[in-house]
mmCIF file of C-alpha atoms in Angstrom:
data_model
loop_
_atom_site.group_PDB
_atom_site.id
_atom_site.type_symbol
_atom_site.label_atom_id
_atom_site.label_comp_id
_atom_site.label_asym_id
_atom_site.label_seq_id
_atom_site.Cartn_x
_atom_site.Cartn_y
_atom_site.Cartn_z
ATOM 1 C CA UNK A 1 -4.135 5.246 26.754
ATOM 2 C CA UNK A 2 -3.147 6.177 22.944
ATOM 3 C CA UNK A 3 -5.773 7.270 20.746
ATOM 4 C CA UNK A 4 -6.169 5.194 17.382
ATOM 5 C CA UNK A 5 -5.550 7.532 14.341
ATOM 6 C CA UNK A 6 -6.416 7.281 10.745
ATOM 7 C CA UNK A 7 -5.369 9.730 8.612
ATOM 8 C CA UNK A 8 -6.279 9.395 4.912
ATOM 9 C CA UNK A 9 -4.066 10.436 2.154
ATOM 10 C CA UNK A 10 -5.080 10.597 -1.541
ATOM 11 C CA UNK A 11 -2.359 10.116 -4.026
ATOM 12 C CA UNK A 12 -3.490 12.352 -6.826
ATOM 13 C CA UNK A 13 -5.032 10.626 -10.520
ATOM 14 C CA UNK A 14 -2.823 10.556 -13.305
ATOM 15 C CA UNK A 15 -2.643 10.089 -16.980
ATOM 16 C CA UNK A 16 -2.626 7.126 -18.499
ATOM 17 C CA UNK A 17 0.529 6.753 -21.161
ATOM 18 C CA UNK A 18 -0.448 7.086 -24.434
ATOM 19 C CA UNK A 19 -4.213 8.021 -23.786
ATOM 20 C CA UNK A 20 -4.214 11.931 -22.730
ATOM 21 C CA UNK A 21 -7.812 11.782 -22.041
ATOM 22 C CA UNK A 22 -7.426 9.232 -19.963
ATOM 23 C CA UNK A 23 -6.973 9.243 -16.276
ATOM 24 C CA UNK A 24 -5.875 7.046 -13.615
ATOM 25 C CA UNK A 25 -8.648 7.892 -10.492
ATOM 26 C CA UNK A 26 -7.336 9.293 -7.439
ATOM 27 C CA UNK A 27 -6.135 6.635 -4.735
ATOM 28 C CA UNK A 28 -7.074 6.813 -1.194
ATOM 29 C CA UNK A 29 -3.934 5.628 0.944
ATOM 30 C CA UNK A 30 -5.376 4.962 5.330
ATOM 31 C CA UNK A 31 -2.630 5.056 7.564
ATOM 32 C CA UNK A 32 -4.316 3.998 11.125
ATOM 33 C CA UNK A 33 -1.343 4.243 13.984
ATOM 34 C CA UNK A 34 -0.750 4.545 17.655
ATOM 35 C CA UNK A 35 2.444 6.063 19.219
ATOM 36 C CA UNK A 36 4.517 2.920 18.495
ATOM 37 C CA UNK A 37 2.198 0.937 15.940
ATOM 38 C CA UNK A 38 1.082 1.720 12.910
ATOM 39 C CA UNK A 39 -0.963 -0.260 9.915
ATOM 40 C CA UNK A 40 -1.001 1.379 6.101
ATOM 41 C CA UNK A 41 -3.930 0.408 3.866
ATOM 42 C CA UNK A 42 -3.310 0.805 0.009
ATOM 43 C CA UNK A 43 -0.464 2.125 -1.600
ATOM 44 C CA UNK A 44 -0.336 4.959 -4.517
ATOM 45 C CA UNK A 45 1.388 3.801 -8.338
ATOM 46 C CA UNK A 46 4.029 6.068 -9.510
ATOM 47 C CA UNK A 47 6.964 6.841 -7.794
ATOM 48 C CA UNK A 48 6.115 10.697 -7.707
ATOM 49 C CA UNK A 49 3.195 9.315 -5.617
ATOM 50 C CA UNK A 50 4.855 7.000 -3.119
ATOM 51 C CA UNK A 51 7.511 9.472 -2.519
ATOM 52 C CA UNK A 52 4.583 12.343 -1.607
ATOM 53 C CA UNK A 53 2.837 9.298 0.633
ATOM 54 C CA UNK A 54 6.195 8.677 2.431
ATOM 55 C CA UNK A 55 6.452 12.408 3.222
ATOM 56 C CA UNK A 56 3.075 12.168 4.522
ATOM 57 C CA UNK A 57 4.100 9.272 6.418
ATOM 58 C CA UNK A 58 7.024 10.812 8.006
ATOM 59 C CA UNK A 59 5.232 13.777 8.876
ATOM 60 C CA UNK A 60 2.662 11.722 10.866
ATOM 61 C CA UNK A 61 5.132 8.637 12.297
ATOM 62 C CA UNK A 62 7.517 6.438 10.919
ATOM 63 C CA UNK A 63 6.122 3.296 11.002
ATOM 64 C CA UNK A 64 6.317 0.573 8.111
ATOM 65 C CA UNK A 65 3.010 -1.039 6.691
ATOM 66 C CA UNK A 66 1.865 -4.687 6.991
ATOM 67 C CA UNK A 67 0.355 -7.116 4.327
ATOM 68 C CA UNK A 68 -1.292 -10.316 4.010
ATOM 69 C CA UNK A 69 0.515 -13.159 2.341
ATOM 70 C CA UNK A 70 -1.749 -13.153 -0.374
ATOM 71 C CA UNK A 71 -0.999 -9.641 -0.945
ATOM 72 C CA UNK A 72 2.227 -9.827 -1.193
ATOM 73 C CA UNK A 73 2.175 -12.854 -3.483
ATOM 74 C CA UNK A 74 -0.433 -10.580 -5.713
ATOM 75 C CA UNK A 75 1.954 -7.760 -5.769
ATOM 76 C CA UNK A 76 4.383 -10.306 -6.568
ATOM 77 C CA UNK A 77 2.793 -11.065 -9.642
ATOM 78 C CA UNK A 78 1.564 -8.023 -10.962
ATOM 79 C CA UNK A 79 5.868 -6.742 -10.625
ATOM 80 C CA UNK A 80 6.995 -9.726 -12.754
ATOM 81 C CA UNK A 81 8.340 -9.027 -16.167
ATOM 82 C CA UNK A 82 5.569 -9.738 -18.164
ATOM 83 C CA UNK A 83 2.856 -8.454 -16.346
ATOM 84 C CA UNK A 84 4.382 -4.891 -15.010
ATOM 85 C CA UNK A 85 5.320 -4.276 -18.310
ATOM 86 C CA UNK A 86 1.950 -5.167 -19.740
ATOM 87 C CA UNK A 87 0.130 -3.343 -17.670
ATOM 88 C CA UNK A 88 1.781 -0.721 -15.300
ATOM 89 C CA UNK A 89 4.547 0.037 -17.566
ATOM 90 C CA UNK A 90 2.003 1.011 -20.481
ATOM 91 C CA UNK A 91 -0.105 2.588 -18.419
ATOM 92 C CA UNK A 92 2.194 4.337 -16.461
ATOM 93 C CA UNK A 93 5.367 4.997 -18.746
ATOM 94 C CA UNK A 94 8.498 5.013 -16.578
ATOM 95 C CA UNK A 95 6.947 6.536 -13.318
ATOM 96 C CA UNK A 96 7.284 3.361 -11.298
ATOM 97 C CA UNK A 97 10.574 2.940 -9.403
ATOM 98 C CA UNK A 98 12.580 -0.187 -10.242
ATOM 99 C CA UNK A 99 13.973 -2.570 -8.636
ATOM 100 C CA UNK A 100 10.431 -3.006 -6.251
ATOM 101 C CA UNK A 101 10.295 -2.832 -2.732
ATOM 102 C CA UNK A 102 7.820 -4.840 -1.214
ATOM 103 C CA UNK A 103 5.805 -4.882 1.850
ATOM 104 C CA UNK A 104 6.335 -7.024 5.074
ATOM 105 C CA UNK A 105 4.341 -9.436 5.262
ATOM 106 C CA UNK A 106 2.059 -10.796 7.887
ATOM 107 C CA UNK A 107 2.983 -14.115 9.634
ATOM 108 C CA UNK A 108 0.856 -17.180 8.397
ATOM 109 C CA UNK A 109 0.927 -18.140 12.124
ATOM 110 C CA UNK A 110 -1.315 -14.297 12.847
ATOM 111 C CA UNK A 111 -4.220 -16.069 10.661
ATOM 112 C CA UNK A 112 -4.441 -13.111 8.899
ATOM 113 C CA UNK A 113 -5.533 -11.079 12.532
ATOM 114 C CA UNK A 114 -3.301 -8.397 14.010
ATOM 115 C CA UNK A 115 -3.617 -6.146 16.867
ATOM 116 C CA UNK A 116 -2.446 -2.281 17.577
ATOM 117 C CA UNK A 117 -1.466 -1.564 20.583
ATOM 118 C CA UNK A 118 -3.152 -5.224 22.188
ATOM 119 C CA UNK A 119 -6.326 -3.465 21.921
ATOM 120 C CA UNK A 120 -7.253 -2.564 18.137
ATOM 121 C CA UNK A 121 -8.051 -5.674 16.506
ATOM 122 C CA UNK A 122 -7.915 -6.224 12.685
ATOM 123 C CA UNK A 123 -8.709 -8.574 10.255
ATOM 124 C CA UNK A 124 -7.080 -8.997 6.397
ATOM 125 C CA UNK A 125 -8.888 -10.441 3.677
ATOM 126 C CA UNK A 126 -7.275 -12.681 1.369
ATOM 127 C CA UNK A 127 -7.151 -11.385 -2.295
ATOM 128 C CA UNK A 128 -8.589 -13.494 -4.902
ATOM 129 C CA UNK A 129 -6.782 -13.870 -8.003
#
């Protein structure tokens, strides 16, 4: 019987554009995982970020993360014109790859439950906008 894992990684903070004495906090990234399943939990900002969280990744197993529908339609949102450009882009002066790549989502007919391995239940929670 597999073993669940779940490694945390922590993408570093960074500075906020335009405001050197201010920081962006540190963001804690879960990947849980079996030998052939695997679930990631948060993602990091900037691109230098992802790329060191994919490394991690592929270190550990190469498995791609799942999100709620509601998730997906937030991050949806937040990388439309207006918004990313607003807010991330500002904040975060060209350090956030373009065009996006967004995460699979889970399948409305899951009801937002998922299991690892048939044995490791989970449960999402529906963002609230």
């Amino acid at each position: 019987m597999a073993s669940l894992q779940f490694p945390v990684c922590v993408a570093p903070p960074i500075r906020i554009a335009g405001s050197p004495a201010s920081w962006w906090p540190p963001i804690p990234c879960t990947f849980i995982y079996l030998e052939r399943e695997a679930v990631h939990v948060d993602t990091p900002i900037t691109t230098q970020q992802t790329e060191g969280l994919i490394t991690w990744i592929e270190g550990i197993a190469p498995h791609l993360p799942l999100a709620a529908p509601t998730t997906v339609k937030h991050i949806e949102q937040q990388v439309e014109e207006g918004c990313f450009n607003e807010t991330w882009d500002s904040f975060f002066l060209r350090q956030i790859q373009k065009p996006f790549k967004l995460a699979q989502v889970i399948q409305e007919e899951w009801h937002l439950k998922f299991k690892l391995d048939d044995r490791w239940g989970f449960l999402g929670y529906p963002l609230r906008s």
